[in-house]
Amino acid sequence: MSLLLLFGFIGVYLSSTLLHPNTHGLKDNAQLSIRGARYLAYRTIYLSGAALLLQVLAQSLWKMRWMKVVVFAVALLAGVSVSITGHYGAQLVHIEGVGPQGNYMEGSDEREH
């Protein structure tokens, strides 16, 4: 369980910070969606980090059974946060047209949007 939480935390961190593409020239609806996605992405980083920390503490220091329930609840909240972030991302791609063929992405050549 600890390894899964560790890999999940690393994946969330990388995808939310280092590997996240930058955009430019977004319309108002798209800007609202990207703000929501970024907010939830950072919330997911904190929740997955908290779940990992609680799991490590539950295995090493606090050997109480109820801590597994707490770890599960925090990991579940991180999963819900990922799900909602994915919804925002899908809205950006499929409704607002951000990303396909480089639309609104930094580094792409100037095209008519």
GROMACS .gro file of C-alpha atoms in nm:
model
  113
    1MET     CA    1   0.000   0.000   0.000
    2SER     CA    2   0.282   0.240   0.084
    3LEU     CA    3   0.447   0.188  -0.256
    4LEU     CA    4   0.119   0.257  -0.436
    5LEU     CA    5   0.072   0.578  -0.241
    6LEU     CA    6   0.433   0.678  -0.309
    7PHE     CA    7   0.398   0.619  -0.684
    8GLY     CA    8   0.064   0.801  -0.682
    9PHE     CA    9   0.217   1.100  -0.505
   10ILE     CA   10   0.511   1.111  -0.747
   11GLY     CA   11   0.276   1.087  -1.045
   12VAL     CA   12   0.047   1.361  -0.917
   13TYR     CA   13   0.340   1.588  -0.838
   14LEU     CA   14   0.506   1.542  -1.177
   15SER     CA   15   0.188   1.581  -1.379
   16SER     CA   16   0.073   1.886  -1.184
   17THR     CA   17   0.401   2.076  -1.177
   18LEU     CA   18   0.684   1.971  -1.406
   19LEU     CA   19   0.494   1.807  -1.692
   20HIS     CA   20   0.192   2.038  -1.703
   21PRO     CA   21   0.173   2.233  -2.032
   22ASN     CA   22   0.134   2.611  -2.031
   23THR     CA   23  -0.142   2.783  -2.223
   24HIS     CA   24  -0.203   3.127  -2.367
   25GLY     CA   25  -0.490   3.322  -2.519
   26LEU     CA   26  -0.769   3.127  -2.351
   27LYS     CA   27  -1.131   3.236  -2.359
   28ASP     CA   28  -1.311   3.316  -2.031
   29ASN     CA   29  -1.475   2.974  -1.991
   30ALA     CA   30  -1.148   2.796  -2.057
   31GLN     CA   31  -0.968   3.018  -1.805
   32LEU     CA   32  -1.223   2.927  -1.539
   33SER     CA   33  -1.179   2.559  -1.615
   34ILE     CA   34  -0.801   2.576  -1.605
   35ARG     CA   35  -0.809   2.765  -1.274
   36GLY     CA   36  -1.034   2.497  -1.128
   37ALA     CA   37  -0.812   2.221  -1.263
   38ARG     CA   38  -0.497   2.382  -1.122
   39TYR     CA   39  -0.658   2.438  -0.782
   40LEU     CA   40  -0.770   2.077  -0.762
   41ALA     CA   41  -0.436   1.951  -0.892
   42TYR     CA   42  -0.254   2.120  -0.606
   43ARG     CA   43  -0.517   1.995  -0.362
   44THR     CA   44  -0.452   1.645  -0.495
   45ILE     CA   45  -0.079   1.686  -0.432
   46TYR     CA   46  -0.147   1.776  -0.069
   47LEU     CA   47  -0.402   1.500  -0.016
   48SER     CA   48  -0.186   1.229  -0.172
   49GLY     CA   49   0.114   1.350   0.028
   50ALA     CA   50  -0.095   1.343   0.346
   51ALA     CA   51  -0.217   0.992   0.267
   52LEU     CA   52   0.141   0.876   0.212
   53LEU     CA   53   0.261   1.039   0.534
   54LEU     CA   54  -0.027   0.893   0.734
   55GLN     CA   55   0.038   0.549   0.586
   56VAL     CA   56   0.404   0.560   0.680
   57LEU     CA   57   0.318   0.679   1.031
   58ALA     CA   58   0.047   0.415   1.064
   59GLN     CA   59   0.293   0.141   0.973
   60SER     CA   60   0.583   0.259   1.184
   61LEU     CA   61   0.470   0.468   1.482
   62TRP     CA   62   0.095   0.438   1.523
   63LYS     CA   63   0.012   0.071   1.493
   64MET     CA   64  -0.360   0.123   1.542
   65ARG     CA   65  -0.616  -0.040   1.315
   66TRP     CA   66  -0.834   0.270   1.291
   67MET     CA   67  -0.547   0.456   1.121
   68LYS     CA   68  -0.604   0.239   0.813
   69VAL     CA   69  -0.951   0.389   0.788
   70VAL     CA   70  -0.806   0.740   0.810
   71VAL     CA   71  -0.548   0.662   0.540
   72PHE     CA   72  -0.823   0.518   0.320
   73ALA     CA   73  -1.043   0.826   0.370
   74VAL     CA   74  -0.762   1.068   0.277
   75ALA     CA   75  -0.663   0.854  -0.024
   76LEU     CA   76  -1.029   0.844  -0.130
   77LEU     CA   77  -1.047   1.224  -0.114
   78ALA     CA   78  -0.733   1.240  -0.331
   79GLY     CA   79  -0.900   1.006  -0.580
   80VAL     CA   80  -1.212   1.221  -0.592
   81SER     CA   81  -0.992   1.525  -0.647
   82VAL     CA   82  -0.816   1.351  -0.938
   83SER     CA   83  -1.152   1.261  -1.086
   84ILE     CA   84  -1.283   1.617  -1.075
   85THR     CA   85  -0.952   1.748  -1.213
   86GLY     CA   86  -0.991   1.504  -1.501
   87HIS     CA   87  -1.340   1.640  -1.564
   88TYR     CA   88  -1.198   1.991  -1.596
   89GLY     CA   89  -0.926   1.861  -1.827
   90ALA     CA   90  -1.179   1.685  -2.047
   91GLN     CA   91  -1.387   2.002  -2.063
   92LEU     CA   92  -1.079   2.198  -2.171
   93VAL     CA   93  -0.994   1.952  -2.447
   94HIS     CA   94  -1.336   1.849  -2.578
   95ILE     CA   95  -1.544   2.162  -2.527
   96GLU     CA   96  -1.296   2.450  -2.530
   97GLY     CA   97  -1.052   2.294  -2.781
   98VAL     CA   98  -0.743   2.352  -2.569
   99GLY     CA   99  -0.458   2.123  -2.664
  100PRO     CA  100  -0.564   1.935  -2.977
  101GLN     CA  101  -0.327   2.022  -3.260
  102GLY     CA  102  -0.147   2.265  -3.028
  103ASN     CA  103  -0.438   2.508  -2.992
  104TYR     CA  104  -0.379   2.766  -2.716
  105MET     CA  105  -0.054   2.595  -2.610
  106GLU     CA  106   0.266   2.791  -2.546
  107GLY     CA  107   0.535   2.708  -2.795
  108SER     CA  108   0.289   2.631  -3.075
  109ASP     CA  109   0.302   2.839  -3.387
  110GLU     CA  110   0.042   3.113  -3.425
  111ARG     CA  111  -0.279   2.971  -3.567
  112GLU     CA  112  -0.626   3.100  -3.596
  113HIS     CA  113  -0.827   2.970  -3.302
   0.00000   0.00000   0.00000
